[in-house]
Every structure is written in structure tokens, then in C-alpha cells.
Amino acid sequence: MTLTITDVTPAIGAEIAGVDLSRLSDAAFAAIEHAWHRRAFVLVRGQRLSDDDLLAFSRRLGELDPPPNQEKGRMSPPGYPDIYVVSNVLDAKGEPIGALGAGEAVWHTDMSYLDAPPDASMLYALELPPTGGDTWFCAMQAAFAEMPEALNARIRGRRIKHDGTYNSGGYLRQGVTATDDPHQAPGAWHPAVCVHPATGVPALYLGRRRNSYIEGYTRAESDALLDALWAHATQPQFTYAHRWQVGDLVLWDNRTTMHRRDPFDSTARRVMHRTQIKGSAKPVAYAA
Ligand SMILES: [Fe+2]
């Protein structure tokens, strides 16, 4: 097999073909890692991965991170605590086998409410609904590169509070008290513009909209500025909607992307297995 790399859109994504992720040479892994850093997400179609294969590939990228605490806690297949199930499927007792249900998941960066958010997350598609459930990615490096100077000037040198109260499905995380006050909410402060540790390329770093707050402004000023930043970053030229096929693996760079999910028919089955790579460092501010 010959490894090929094709841009998914001009702004974001690399599709890698000609590889079997369960039997990956060091050279092929290096090519994937390089593309992941530079193109923000990597898509590899047509894989047949066991949970052990998924874990082995994930470990080549860094230290595994336990699944995030979701509305029902941490949801993993039996015997695989480092794999996190994203699914709307119910078990024989009527309990969900995974997180996020069938609703929309709003734009977010995974777990940016931590001081050192995960470097990467990946999803592997096992069962899919006939329509809906597309996963969207947003190119935060391109969004920063093309940001109007007036907007740039208003966030230069500032930090943003990233909320840990709600997950991307809008559910309250287990063990957290509901609040819509960014100053009371659990979370972390990060620079509004961060540099990638491997490439030095700057990216806008927004995390998620709910309970977000930009330091040094009133809540109303911060909300208006955040609305303008979000409207800019999520324009069509910076986003890509991934229509899944069974056997797709998508690995994203959590430092330079946001993602969201379309809702789908709750009577259809969707099962994804997901892993996450621990944050290797705190986000570093871009010094313009
Ligand atoms: Fe996510």
C-alpha cells in the first residue's frame, strides 16, 4: 500500500489513504503525525480496528486520558476504561451505553475547562444512522489568520474563561452545580490566541460559548465581543462537515480545532469509540 495525503478543504483536514492503522510502520505514523499537526484533523477511512488496535494507535500519540465526566459519568466498554463510548444506544436495562444521546452537540474544544486540555481526541465509527450525526470541524488557525484587525486588537493579550459546567450536549456534568455566571463556574483561563507547540502557528482559542468570558470587559461587552468572534470563526470557509462511513477514524488536534455534531434520528443507532490524549502542556499565548 502507498500512503497518500490529500487536503480535505483548503483550510483544514488531511485524508490519509493507503494505511492500516492496526499495522502502522514508524514512517507512516510520522507522516500521520506531521499531517495532524499541520492540517488540524486527519481522516482515515476503511479501517477495521479492535478496541486494542484503537488503544495501541492512540498510545503512539501520547499518554491516554480517561474519558471526560459526562451527564451519566464516564462511559466505557467493559474492560476498556480508556475508551469512551459516544452513543445513543440503550442496553437491555434501558440505560445508555454511551454519552451525548442523539441531540445536537454544540461547537467546542474538548475539556478546555482544564489547565492543560487534551492534545487530541479521536473517534472511530462502528454503527451509523442513515442520515444526520455529521461531525463538523472548525479551523481555528485559519480563523485567526483571516481575522479582521479590529477584532484582533480587542482580544490581543487577553485571556478567556473556559466553562466546565455543561458538556457539549448541554447536560450538566456529574458532580457540578448549575450556574450561568462565568465567575462562579468551574473552569480555566486560557490566552485568547495560542501557539501550536510543534509548529508555532497561532490559533484563536475559544473553547465553547456558554459561560465564556473575556477578561477586562463587562459581561455585556464580553458577550458582544464573543458573539463577533464566534460569528467570524464559524464562517463556512473555516468549517467542514464530516459525513461518516463505518470504519472511519478521525483524529483531531484539540489545540487548533473546535467540533460540533448534528442531531440524528433517536430511533437509529450510532456507536462511536473514542480515545483522548492527555495535554502535554498548558496552552501558550501568542506574542504577536
Ligand atoms: Fe467533543
PDB file of C-alpha atoms and ligand atoms in Angstrom:
ATOM      1  CA  MET A   1       0.000   0.000   0.000  1.00  0.00           C
ATOM      2  CA  THR A   2       1.193   3.518  -0.791  1.00  0.00           C
ATOM      3  CA  LEU A   3       0.378   6.221   1.748  1.00  0.00           C
ATOM      4  CA  THR A   4      -1.243   9.301   0.205  1.00  0.00           C
ATOM      5  CA  ILE A   5      -2.279  12.572   1.866  1.00  0.00           C
ATOM      6  CA  THR A   6      -4.997  14.805   0.388  1.00  0.00           C
ATOM      7  CA  ASP A   7      -6.299  18.117   1.766  1.00  0.00           C
ATOM      8  CA  VAL A   8      -9.950  17.855   2.840  1.00  0.00           C
ATOM      9  CA  THR A   9     -10.673  21.598   2.416  1.00  0.00           C
ATOM     10  CA  PRO A  10      -8.248  24.484   1.759  1.00  0.00           C
ATOM     11  CA  ALA A  11      -8.474  25.483   5.456  1.00  0.00           C
ATOM     12  CA  ILE A  12      -8.450  22.181   7.314  1.00  0.00           C
ATOM     13  CA  GLY A  13      -8.075  18.404   7.258  1.00  0.00           C
ATOM     14  CA  ALA A  14      -5.882  15.746   5.685  1.00  0.00           C
ATOM     15  CA  GLU A  15      -7.273  12.479   4.370  1.00  0.00           C
ATOM     16  CA  ILE A  16      -4.742   9.687   4.637  1.00  0.00           C
ATOM     17  CA  ALA A  17      -5.201   6.670   2.362  1.00  0.00           C
ATOM     18  CA  GLY A  18      -3.174   3.510   1.869  1.00  0.00           C
ATOM     19  CA  VAL A  19      -2.663   2.701   5.563  1.00  0.00           C
ATOM     20  CA  ASP A  20      -3.883   0.090   8.032  1.00  0.00           C
ATOM     21  CA  LEU A  21      -3.807   1.752  11.460  1.00  0.00           C
ATOM     22  CA  SER A  22      -3.546  -1.655  13.160  1.00  0.00           C
ATOM     23  CA  ARG A  23      -0.193  -2.335  11.416  1.00  0.00           C
ATOM     24  CA  LEU A  24       1.443   1.034  11.036  1.00  0.00           C
ATOM     25  CA  SER A  25       5.149   1.500  10.283  1.00  0.00           C
ATOM     26  CA  ASP A  26       7.105   4.204  12.099  1.00  0.00           C
ATOM     27  CA  ALA A  27       7.440   6.134   8.824  1.00  0.00           C
ATOM     28  CA  ALA A  28       3.674   6.011   8.188  1.00  0.00           C
ATOM     29  CA  PHE A  29       2.982   7.088  11.765  1.00  0.00           C
ATOM     30  CA  ALA A  30       5.382  10.025  11.383  1.00  0.00           C
ATOM     31  CA  ALA A  31       3.547  11.113   8.202  1.00  0.00           C
ATOM     32  CA  ILE A  32       0.199  10.965  10.011  1.00  0.00           C
ATOM     33  CA  GLU A  33       1.532  12.903  12.998  1.00  0.00           C
ATOM     34  CA  HIS A  34       3.007  15.571  10.701  1.00  0.00           C
ATOM     35  CA  ALA A  35      -0.306  15.937   8.839  1.00  0.00           C
ATOM     36  CA  TRP A  36      -2.231  16.053  12.135  1.00  0.00           C
ATOM     37  CA  HIS A  37      -0.119  18.966  13.408  1.00  0.00           C
ATOM     38  CA  ARG A  38      -0.329  20.925  10.168  1.00  0.00           C
ATOM     39  CA  ARG A  39      -3.862  20.203   8.988  1.00  0.00           C
ATOM     40  CA  ALA A  40      -5.641  20.074  12.414  1.00  0.00           C
ATOM     41  CA  PHE A  41      -7.512  16.836  11.708  1.00  0.00           C
ATOM     42  CA  VAL A  42      -6.706  13.592   9.977  1.00  0.00           C
ATOM     43  CA  LEU A  43      -9.284  11.287   8.368  1.00  0.00           C
ATOM     44  CA  VAL A  44      -8.503   7.632   7.643  1.00  0.00           C
ATOM     45  CA  ARG A  45     -11.321   5.644   6.036  1.00  0.00           C
ATOM     46  CA  GLY A  46     -11.922   1.906   5.692  1.00  0.00           C
ATOM     47  CA  GLN A  47     -10.323   0.739   8.965  1.00  0.00           C
ATOM     48  CA  ARG A  48     -11.167  -2.456  10.856  1.00  0.00           C
ATOM     49  CA  LEU A  49      -9.946  -1.751  14.375  1.00  0.00           C
ATOM     50  CA  SER A  50     -10.482  -3.694  17.584  1.00  0.00           C
ATOM     51  CA  ASP A  51     -10.522  -1.712  20.826  1.00  0.00           C
ATOM     52  CA  ASP A  52      -6.957  -2.949  21.418  1.00  0.00           C
ATOM     53  CA  ASP A  53      -5.935  -1.624  17.960  1.00  0.00           C
ATOM     54  CA  LEU A  54      -7.551   1.731  18.738  1.00  0.00           C
ATOM     55  CA  LEU A  55      -5.696   1.944  22.060  1.00  0.00           C
ATOM     56  CA  ALA A  56      -2.356   0.922  20.506  1.00  0.00           C
ATOM     57  CA  PHE A  57      -2.626   3.599  17.801  1.00  0.00           C
ATOM     58  CA  SER A  58      -3.746   6.196  20.373  1.00  0.00           C
ATOM     59  CA  ARG A  59      -0.766   5.475  22.662  1.00  0.00           C
ATOM     60  CA  ARG A  60       1.649   6.385  19.859  1.00  0.00           C
ATOM     61  CA  LEU A  61       0.381   9.981  20.104  1.00  0.00           C
ATOM     62  CA  GLY A  62       0.908  10.369  23.845  1.00  0.00           C
ATOM     63  CA  GLU A  63      -0.419   9.396  27.232  1.00  0.00           C
ATOM     64  CA  LEU A  64      -4.046   8.270  27.247  1.00  0.00           C
ATOM     65  CA  ASP A  65      -6.525  10.449  29.106  1.00  0.00           C
ATOM     66  CA  PRO A  66      -9.505   8.946  30.929  1.00  0.00           C
ATOM     67  CA  PRO A  67     -12.872   9.734  29.334  1.00  0.00           C
ATOM     68  CA  PRO A  68     -14.469  13.051  30.349  1.00  0.00           C
ATOM     69  CA  ASN A  69     -17.107  13.116  33.067  1.00  0.00           C
ATOM     70  CA  GLN A  70     -20.389  13.369  31.199  1.00  0.00           C
ATOM     71  CA  GLU A  71     -24.034  13.559  32.225  1.00  0.00           C
ATOM     72  CA  LYS A  72     -24.000   9.932  33.487  1.00  0.00           C
ATOM     73  CA  GLY A  73     -20.339   9.765  34.490  1.00  0.00           C
ATOM     74  CA  ARG A  74     -17.649   8.015  32.425  1.00  0.00           C
ATOM     75  CA  MET A  75     -18.937   5.514  29.876  1.00  0.00           C
ATOM     76  CA  SER A  76     -16.605   2.792  28.627  1.00  0.00           C
ATOM     77  CA  PRO A  77     -16.924  -0.685  27.126  1.00  0.00           C
ATOM     78  CA  PRO A  78     -16.406  -3.454  29.734  1.00  0.00           C
ATOM     79  CA  GLY A  79     -12.674  -3.967  30.327  1.00  0.00           C
ATOM     80  CA  TYR A  80     -11.641  -0.820  28.386  1.00  0.00           C
ATOM     81  CA  PRO A  81     -11.654   2.130  30.816  1.00  0.00           C
ATOM     82  CA  ASP A  82      -9.561   4.285  28.438  1.00  0.00           C
ATOM     83  CA  ILE A  83     -12.140   4.046  25.661  1.00  0.00           C
ATOM     84  CA  TYR A  84     -15.140   6.323  25.832  1.00  0.00           C
ATOM     85  CA  VAL A  85     -18.388   5.381  24.113  1.00  0.00           C
ATOM     86  CA  VAL A  86     -20.318   8.082  22.237  1.00  0.00           C
ATOM     87  CA  SER A  87     -23.737   6.595  21.533  1.00  0.00           C
ATOM     88  CA  ASN A  88     -27.496   6.954  21.832  1.00  0.00           C
ATOM     89  CA  VAL A  89     -27.991   3.162  22.154  1.00  0.00           C
ATOM     90  CA  LEU A  90     -29.669   1.757  25.289  1.00  0.00           C
ATOM     91  CA  ASP A  91     -28.683  -1.537  26.911  1.00  0.00           C
ATOM     92  CA  ALA A  92     -31.069  -4.335  27.980  1.00  0.00           C
ATOM     93  CA  LYS A  93     -31.903  -2.400  31.180  1.00  0.00           C
ATOM     94  CA  GLY A  94     -32.728   0.757  29.220  1.00  0.00           C
ATOM     95  CA  GLU A  95     -29.548   2.541  30.334  1.00  0.00           C
ATOM     96  CA  PRO A  96     -27.444   4.427  27.754  1.00  0.00           C
ATOM     97  CA  ILE A  97     -24.227   2.613  26.751  1.00  0.00           C
ATOM     98  CA  GLY A  98     -22.587   5.942  25.857  1.00  0.00           C
ATOM     99  CA  ALA A  99     -22.760   9.713  26.140  1.00  0.00           C
ATOM    100  CA  LEU A 100     -24.342  12.592  24.198  1.00  0.00           C
ATOM    101  CA  GLY A 101     -27.601  10.892  23.117  1.00  0.00           C
ATOM    102  CA  ALA A 102     -28.960  11.807  19.674  1.00  0.00           C
ATOM    103  CA  GLY A 103     -29.205  15.585  20.051  1.00  0.00           C
ATOM    104  CA  GLU A 104     -27.034  18.339  18.683  1.00  0.00           C
ATOM    105  CA  ALA A 105     -23.621  18.812  20.267  1.00  0.00           C
ATOM    106  CA  VAL A 106     -22.622  22.473  20.081  1.00  0.00           C
ATOM    107  CA  TRP A 107     -19.226  23.805  18.944  1.00  0.00           C
ATOM    108  CA  HIS A 108     -16.486  23.134  21.468  1.00  0.00           C
ATOM    109  CA  THR A 109     -12.897  22.185  22.123  1.00  0.00           C
ATOM    110  CA  ASP A 110     -12.683  19.083  24.320  1.00  0.00           C
ATOM    111  CA  MET A 111     -12.192  19.750  28.042  1.00  0.00           C
ATOM    112  CA  SER A 112     -10.751  23.234  27.617  1.00  0.00           C
ATOM    113  CA  TYR A 113     -12.012  23.884  31.162  1.00  0.00           C
ATOM    114  CA  LEU A 114      -8.802  22.140  32.353  1.00  0.00           C
ATOM    115  CA  ASP A 115      -5.483  23.978  32.813  1.00  0.00           C
ATOM    116  CA  ALA A 116      -3.870  21.542  30.357  1.00  0.00           C
ATOM    117  CA  PRO A 117      -6.641  20.385  27.993  1.00  0.00           C
ATOM    118  CA  PRO A 118      -6.153  17.182  25.965  1.00  0.00           C
ATOM    119  CA  ASP A 119      -3.835  17.422  22.945  1.00  0.00           C
ATOM    120  CA  ALA A 120      -6.008  15.189  20.813  1.00  0.00           C
ATOM    121  CA  SER A 121      -9.162  13.180  20.586  1.00  0.00           C
ATOM    122  CA  MET A 122     -10.204  10.600  18.019  1.00  0.00           C
ATOM    123  CA  LEU A 123     -13.462   8.968  17.022  1.00  0.00           C
ATOM    124  CA  TYR A 124     -13.830   5.598  15.323  1.00  0.00           C
ATOM    125  CA  ALA A 125     -17.191   4.870  13.648  1.00  0.00           C
ATOM    126  CA  LEU A 126     -18.767   1.462  14.379  1.00  0.00           C
ATOM    127  CA  GLU A 127     -22.504   1.989  13.722  1.00  0.00           C
ATOM    128  CA  LEU A 128     -24.145   4.952  11.986  1.00  0.00           C
ATOM    129  CA  PRO A 129     -27.627   6.338  11.379  1.00  0.00           C
ATOM    130  CA  PRO A 130     -28.665   6.544   7.698  1.00  0.00           C
ATOM    131  CA  THR A 131     -28.745  10.355   7.891  1.00  0.00           C
ATOM    132  CA  GLY A 132     -27.687  13.030  10.376  1.00  0.00           C
ATOM    133  CA  GLY A 133     -24.979  12.881  13.022  1.00  0.00           C
ATOM    134  CA  ASP A 134     -22.344  14.621  10.875  1.00  0.00           C
ATOM    135  CA  THR A 135     -19.349  15.884  12.873  1.00  0.00           C
ATOM    136  CA  TRP A 136     -18.175  19.383  11.975  1.00  0.00           C
ATOM    137  CA  PHE A 137     -14.676  20.776  12.425  1.00  0.00           C
ATOM    138  CA  CYS A 138     -13.637  24.425  12.591  1.00  0.00           C
ATOM    139  CA  ALA A 139     -10.159  25.630  11.539  1.00  0.00           C
ATOM    140  CA  MET A 140      -9.021  27.948  14.323  1.00  0.00           C
ATOM    141  CA  GLN A 141      -5.611  28.696  12.767  1.00  0.00           C
ATOM    142  CA  ALA A 142      -7.247  29.843   9.525  1.00  0.00           C
ATOM    143  CA  ALA A 143      -9.876  31.768  11.518  1.00  0.00           C
ATOM    144  CA  PHE A 144      -7.106  33.657  13.334  1.00  0.00           C
ATOM    145  CA  ALA A 145      -5.063  34.256  10.175  1.00  0.00           C
ATOM    146  CA  GLU A 146      -8.075  35.874   8.494  1.00  0.00           C
ATOM    147  CA  MET A 147      -9.436  37.734  11.493  1.00  0.00           C
ATOM    148  CA  PRO A 148     -10.178  41.451  10.948  1.00  0.00           C
ATOM    149  CA  GLU A 149      -7.580  43.646  12.673  1.00  0.00           C
ATOM    150  CA  ALA A 150     -10.274  45.497  14.657  1.00  0.00           C
ATOM    151  CA  LEU A 151     -11.360  42.210  16.235  1.00  0.00           C
ATOM    152  CA  ASN A 152      -7.782  41.080  16.769  1.00  0.00           C
ATOM    153  CA  ALA A 153      -6.916  44.312  18.598  1.00  0.00           C
ATOM    154  CA  ARG A 154      -9.728  43.797  21.093  1.00  0.00           C
ATOM    155  CA  ILE A 155      -8.505  40.372  22.240  1.00  0.00           C
ATOM    156  CA  ARG A 156      -4.735  40.907  21.972  1.00  0.00           C
ATOM    157  CA  GLY A 157      -3.003  39.809  25.178  1.00  0.00           C
ATOM    158  CA  ARG A 158      -6.286  38.850  26.857  1.00  0.00           C
ATOM    159  CA  ARG A 159      -7.473  35.605  28.398  1.00  0.00           C
ATOM    160  CA  ILE A 160     -10.811  33.816  28.118  1.00  0.00           C
ATOM    161  CA  LYS A 161     -12.572  31.838  30.852  1.00  0.00           C
ATOM    162  CA  HIS A 162     -13.471  28.321  29.638  1.00  0.00           C
ATOM    163  CA  ASP A 163     -16.511  26.785  31.320  1.00  0.00           C
ATOM    164  CA  GLY A 164     -16.671  23.292  32.824  1.00  0.00           C
ATOM    165  CA  THR A 165     -20.310  23.315  33.917  1.00  0.00           C
ATOM    166  CA  TYR A 166     -22.021  21.856  30.857  1.00  0.00           C
ATOM    167  CA  ASN A 167     -20.987  19.301  28.255  1.00  0.00           C
ATOM    168  CA  SER A 168     -21.423  19.878  24.533  1.00  0.00           C
ATOM    169  CA  GLY A 169     -24.890  18.308  24.603  1.00  0.00           C
ATOM    170  CA  GLY A 170     -25.979  20.971  27.107  1.00  0.00           C
ATOM    171  CA  TYR A 171     -26.073  18.475  30.003  1.00  0.00           C
ATOM    172  CA  LEU A 172     -24.760  19.376  33.438  1.00  0.00           C
ATOM    173  CA  ARG A 173     -21.565  17.438  34.160  1.00  0.00           C
ATOM    174  CA  GLN A 174     -21.846  14.962  37.019  1.00  0.00           C
ATOM    175  CA  GLY A 175     -20.853  16.493  40.370  1.00  0.00           C
ATOM    176  CA  VAL A 176     -21.088  20.130  39.177  1.00  0.00           C
ATOM    177  CA  THR A 177     -23.520  22.829  40.390  1.00  0.00           C
ATOM    178  CA  ALA A 178     -25.540  24.544  37.649  1.00  0.00           C
ATOM    179  CA  THR A 179     -24.627  28.189  37.044  1.00  0.00           C
ATOM    180  CA  ASP A 180     -24.605  30.729  34.244  1.00  0.00           C
ATOM    181  CA  ASP A 181     -22.139  33.057  35.970  1.00  0.00           C
ATOM    182  CA  PRO A 182     -18.663  32.696  34.404  1.00  0.00           C
ATOM    183  CA  HIS A 183     -17.066  33.949  37.620  1.00  0.00           C
ATOM    184  CA  GLN A 184     -18.700  31.214  39.729  1.00  0.00           C
ATOM    185  CA  ALA A 185     -18.442  28.413  37.165  1.00  0.00           C
ATOM    186  CA  PRO A 186     -15.677  25.794  37.326  1.00  0.00           C
ATOM    187  CA  GLY A 187     -13.185  26.181  34.511  1.00  0.00           C
ATOM    188  CA  ALA A 188      -9.815  27.560  33.402  1.00  0.00           C
ATOM    189  CA  TRP A 189      -8.376  30.784  31.992  1.00  0.00           C
ATOM    190  CA  HIS A 190      -6.504  30.487  28.693  1.00  0.00           C
ATOM    191  CA  PRO A 191      -4.953  33.003  26.267  1.00  0.00           C
ATOM    192  CA  ALA A 192      -7.405  34.060  23.542  1.00  0.00           C
ATOM    193  CA  VAL A 193      -4.736  33.297  20.927  1.00  0.00           C
ATOM    194  CA  CYS A 194      -2.365  30.354  21.451  1.00  0.00           C
ATOM    195  CA  VAL A 195       0.595  28.967  19.528  1.00  0.00           C
ATOM    196  CA  HIS A 196       0.893  25.352  18.476  1.00  0.00           C
ATOM    197  CA  PRO A 197       3.764  23.715  20.384  1.00  0.00           C
ATOM    198  CA  ALA A 198       5.061  21.804  17.336  1.00  0.00           C
ATOM    199  CA  THR A 199       4.574  24.355  14.549  1.00  0.00           C
ATOM    200  CA  GLY A 200       4.412  27.750  16.308  1.00  0.00           C
ATOM    201  CA  VAL A 201       1.332  28.642  14.241  1.00  0.00           C
ATOM    202  CA  PRO A 202      -1.160  30.833  16.167  1.00  0.00           C
ATOM    203  CA  ALA A 203      -4.805  29.837  16.580  1.00  0.00           C
ATOM    204  CA  LEU A 204      -7.870  31.510  18.041  1.00  0.00           C
ATOM    205  CA  TYR A 205      -8.811  29.601  21.206  1.00  0.00           C
ATOM    206  CA  LEU A 206     -12.479  29.924  22.126  1.00  0.00           C
ATOM    207  CA  GLY A 207     -13.392  26.578  23.761  1.00  0.00           C
ATOM    208  CA  ARG A 208     -17.167  26.873  23.979  1.00  0.00           C
ATOM    209  CA  ARG A 209     -19.611  29.749  24.005  1.00  0.00           C
ATOM    210  CA  ARG A 210     -21.768  29.070  27.063  1.00  0.00           C
ATOM    211  CA  ASN A 211     -20.455  30.801  30.226  1.00  0.00           C
ATOM    212  CA  SER A 212     -17.429  32.089  28.326  1.00  0.00           C
ATOM    213  CA  TYR A 213     -15.969  35.435  29.364  1.00  0.00           C
ATOM    214  CA  ILE A 214     -13.129  37.673  28.142  1.00  0.00           C
ATOM    215  CA  GLU A 215     -11.125  39.301  30.922  1.00  0.00           C
ATOM    216  CA  GLY A 216     -11.067  43.069  31.268  1.00  0.00           C
ATOM    217  CA  TYR A 217     -14.548  43.685  29.858  1.00  0.00           C
ATOM    218  CA  THR A 218     -18.000  43.959  31.401  1.00  0.00           C
ATOM    219  CA  ARG A 219     -20.153  40.878  30.912  1.00  0.00           C
ATOM    220  CA  ALA A 220     -22.164  42.710  28.215  1.00  0.00           C
ATOM    221  CA  GLU A 221     -19.003  43.875  26.380  1.00  0.00           C
ATOM    222  CA  SER A 222     -17.504  40.415  26.649  1.00  0.00           C
ATOM    223  CA  ASP A 223     -20.691  38.767  25.327  1.00  0.00           C
ATOM    224  CA  ALA A 224     -20.838  41.138  22.339  1.00  0.00           C
ATOM    225  CA  LEU A 225     -17.158  40.547  21.537  1.00  0.00           C
ATOM    226  CA  LEU A 226     -17.514  36.772  21.928  1.00  0.00           C
ATOM    227  CA  ASP A 227     -20.539  36.800  19.601  1.00  0.00           C
ATOM    228  CA  ALA A 228     -18.447  38.647  16.992  1.00  0.00           C
ATOM    229  CA  LEU A 229     -15.520  36.208  17.398  1.00  0.00           C
ATOM    230  CA  TRP A 230     -17.805  33.178  17.119  1.00  0.00           C
ATOM    231  CA  ALA A 231     -19.585  34.585  14.053  1.00  0.00           C
ATOM    232  CA  HIS A 232     -16.192  35.126  12.410  1.00  0.00           C
ATOM    233  CA  ALA A 233     -14.678  31.735  13.330  1.00  0.00           C
ATOM    234  CA  THR A 234     -17.632  29.587  12.267  1.00  0.00           C
ATOM    235  CA  GLN A 235     -17.979  31.008   8.735  1.00  0.00           C
ATOM    236  CA  PRO A 236     -18.265  28.332   6.010  1.00  0.00           C
ATOM    237  CA  GLN A 237     -14.706  28.791   4.714  1.00  0.00           C
ATOM    238  CA  PHE A 238     -13.339  27.682   8.100  1.00  0.00           C
ATOM    239  CA  THR A 239     -15.637  24.698   8.672  1.00  0.00           C
ATOM    240  CA  TYR A 240     -16.069  21.187   7.322  1.00  0.00           C
ATOM    241  CA  ALA A 241     -18.935  18.720   7.954  1.00  0.00           C
ATOM    242  CA  HIS A 242     -17.808  15.110   8.058  1.00  0.00           C
ATOM    243  CA  ARG A 243     -20.328  12.588   6.704  1.00  0.00           C
ATOM    244  CA  TRP A 244     -19.297   9.372   8.437  1.00  0.00           C
ATOM    245  CA  GLN A 245     -18.804   5.931   6.943  1.00  0.00           C
ATOM    246  CA  VAL A 246     -18.375   2.811   9.099  1.00  0.00           C
ATOM    247  CA  GLY A 247     -14.635   2.255   9.555  1.00  0.00           C
ATOM    248  CA  ASP A 248     -13.728   5.975   9.534  1.00  0.00           C
ATOM    249  CA  LEU A 249     -11.226   7.167  12.079  1.00  0.00           C
ATOM    250  CA  VAL A 250     -10.912  10.906  12.655  1.00  0.00           C
ATOM    251  CA  LEU A 251      -8.115  12.267  14.838  1.00  0.00           C
ATOM    252  CA  TRP A 252      -8.247  15.965  15.627  1.00  0.00           C
ATOM    253  CA  ASP A 253      -5.780  18.388  17.135  1.00  0.00           C
ATOM    254  CA  ASN A 254      -7.723  19.708  20.079  1.00  0.00           C
ATOM    255  CA  ARG A 255      -5.480  22.810  20.247  1.00  0.00           C
ATOM    256  CA  THR A 256      -6.398  24.120  16.812  1.00  0.00           C
ATOM    257  CA  THR A 257      -9.954  22.937  16.183  1.00  0.00           C
ATOM    258  CA  MET A 258     -13.453  23.115  17.516  1.00  0.00           C
ATOM    259  CA  HIS A 259     -16.035  20.472  16.639  1.00  0.00           C
ATOM    260  CA  ARG A 260     -19.793  20.021  16.836  1.00  0.00           C
ATOM    261  CA  ARG A 261     -22.315  17.358  15.879  1.00  0.00           C
ATOM    262  CA  ASP A 262     -25.613  17.441  14.036  1.00  0.00           C
ATOM    263  CA  PRO A 263     -28.568  15.719  15.712  1.00  0.00           C
ATOM    264  CA  PHE A 264     -29.906  12.472  14.265  1.00  0.00           C
ATOM    265  CA  ASP A 265     -32.991  10.247  14.500  1.00  0.00           C
ATOM    266  CA  SER A 266     -33.052   8.924  18.065  1.00  0.00           C
ATOM    267  CA  THR A 267     -34.534   5.600  16.900  1.00  0.00           C
ATOM    268  CA  ALA A 268     -31.462   4.936  14.702  1.00  0.00           C
ATOM    269  CA  ARG A 269     -28.262   3.515  16.237  1.00  0.00           C
ATOM    270  CA  ARG A 270     -24.992   5.424  16.335  1.00  0.00           C
ATOM    271  CA  VAL A 271     -21.948   3.932  18.094  1.00  0.00           C
ATOM    272  CA  MET A 272     -18.512   5.548  18.160  1.00  0.00           C
ATOM    273  CA  HIS A 273     -15.486   4.575  20.201  1.00  0.00           C
ATOM    274  CA  ARG A 274     -13.326   7.458  21.240  1.00  0.00           C
ATOM    275  CA  THR A 275      -9.946   7.972  22.873  1.00  0.00           C
ATOM    276  CA  GLN A 276      -8.269  11.085  24.137  1.00  0.00           C
ATOM    277  CA  ILE A 277      -4.592  12.060  24.535  1.00  0.00           C
ATOM    278  CA  LYS A 278      -3.562  13.961  27.661  1.00  0.00           C
ATOM    279  CA  GLY A 279      -2.485  17.572  27.434  1.00  0.00           C
ATOM    280  CA  SER A 280       1.304  17.683  27.143  1.00  0.00           C
ATOM    281  CA  ALA A 281       1.419  21.367  28.189  1.00  0.00           C
ATOM    282  CA  LYS A 282      -0.756  24.338  29.099  1.00  0.00           C
ATOM    283  CA  PRO A 283      -1.833  26.457  26.106  1.00  0.00           C
ATOM    284  CA  VAL A 284       0.844  29.085  25.374  1.00  0.00           C
ATOM    285  CA  ALA A 285      -0.064  32.683  24.486  1.00  0.00           C
ATOM    286  CA  TYR A 286       0.836  34.012  21.041  1.00  0.00           C
ATOM    287  CA  ALA A 287       3.151  37.001  21.260  1.00  0.00           C
ATOM    288  CA  ALA A 288       2.253  38.970  18.118  1.00  0.00           C
TER     289      ALA A 288
HETATM  290 FE    FE B   1     -16.067  16.779  21.879  1.00  0.00          FE
END
